Amino acid sequence: MKSQKSDVVLIEDDLALGSLISELLSLSGFNVEWLENGVKALDYLKENTPDIIISDLMMPIMNGEELYSNIKKNIKFSSTPFIMITANMDDEVKIRQLENGVNDYIMKPFKSKELVLKIKNLLELKDNIEKKFKPDPFSKIIIKLSEKDFITSLNDFILKNLKTKIGVEELSNELFISKSTLDKRIRKLTQKNTSQYIREFKLEYAIKLIDLGERNIQFLVDETGFNSFSYFSTSFKSYVGISTRNYIKIIQSKIQ
């Protein structure tokens, strides 16, 4: 049985280069939708969710940076990898793209194998993350939750709503118990209050993303639903004992 092809959206205004990249990716086993500018891309993306997006940086009508900024606003693309293509990227521009959340970039001229490997690596990382954190199904008909079922249901709900601010009342309604009972059960089973448990669950998720290869701190903030970069950084350091950047450096040193 053949595996399903990954869907790639390519935004490139240079007709010759766009045609070449599109053909290259098709021959490499991808389904490719090639669009000639950012406006057409946004229209297409309203109805479609690709596995990965590749865009030129310098384009008329709407450049790649503006396109990415618009795409990032839509939560359905929060886990969609984005690669930027450019002919001349100085350090300032390159750093700005990475700070904005772009997953990777590739410099023109580039070798076809380099682009294909970057795409495959990002798609593999995305797939590993989705597999690792896919919630286990559980019955919707709950009479009385055992301790194990309670924690499983609690974790599943937090995971499904990871990018939002989870309220205690919302959580208690989901688990069919009062707010006071919720807090008592969480304290009994974990020795943490409800807010602390949710916060540390989010931080553990961020740590696993880093361990799987994620290096963009703003992406971690967005993925875990912290309301600010500074609050995430402070919480991470308080929980782990070192800053996020230093933790990433330690992980990088272990795999080099």
XYZ file of N, CA, C and O in Angstrom, residues 7 35 179 228:
16
model
N 1.043 17.343 0.732
C 0.618 18.483 -0.073
C 1.512 19.690 0.208
O 1.655 20.112 1.358
N 1.478 28.821 -6.816
C 0.766 30.088 -6.932
C 1.783 31.204 -7.137
O 2.885 31.155 -6.592
N -15.911 22.841 40.758
C -14.569 23.438 40.760
C -13.782 23.036 42.011
O -12.576 22.768 41.940
N 2.107 35.590 26.913
C 3.213 36.478 26.551
C 4.521 35.699 26.530
O 4.672 34.667 27.204
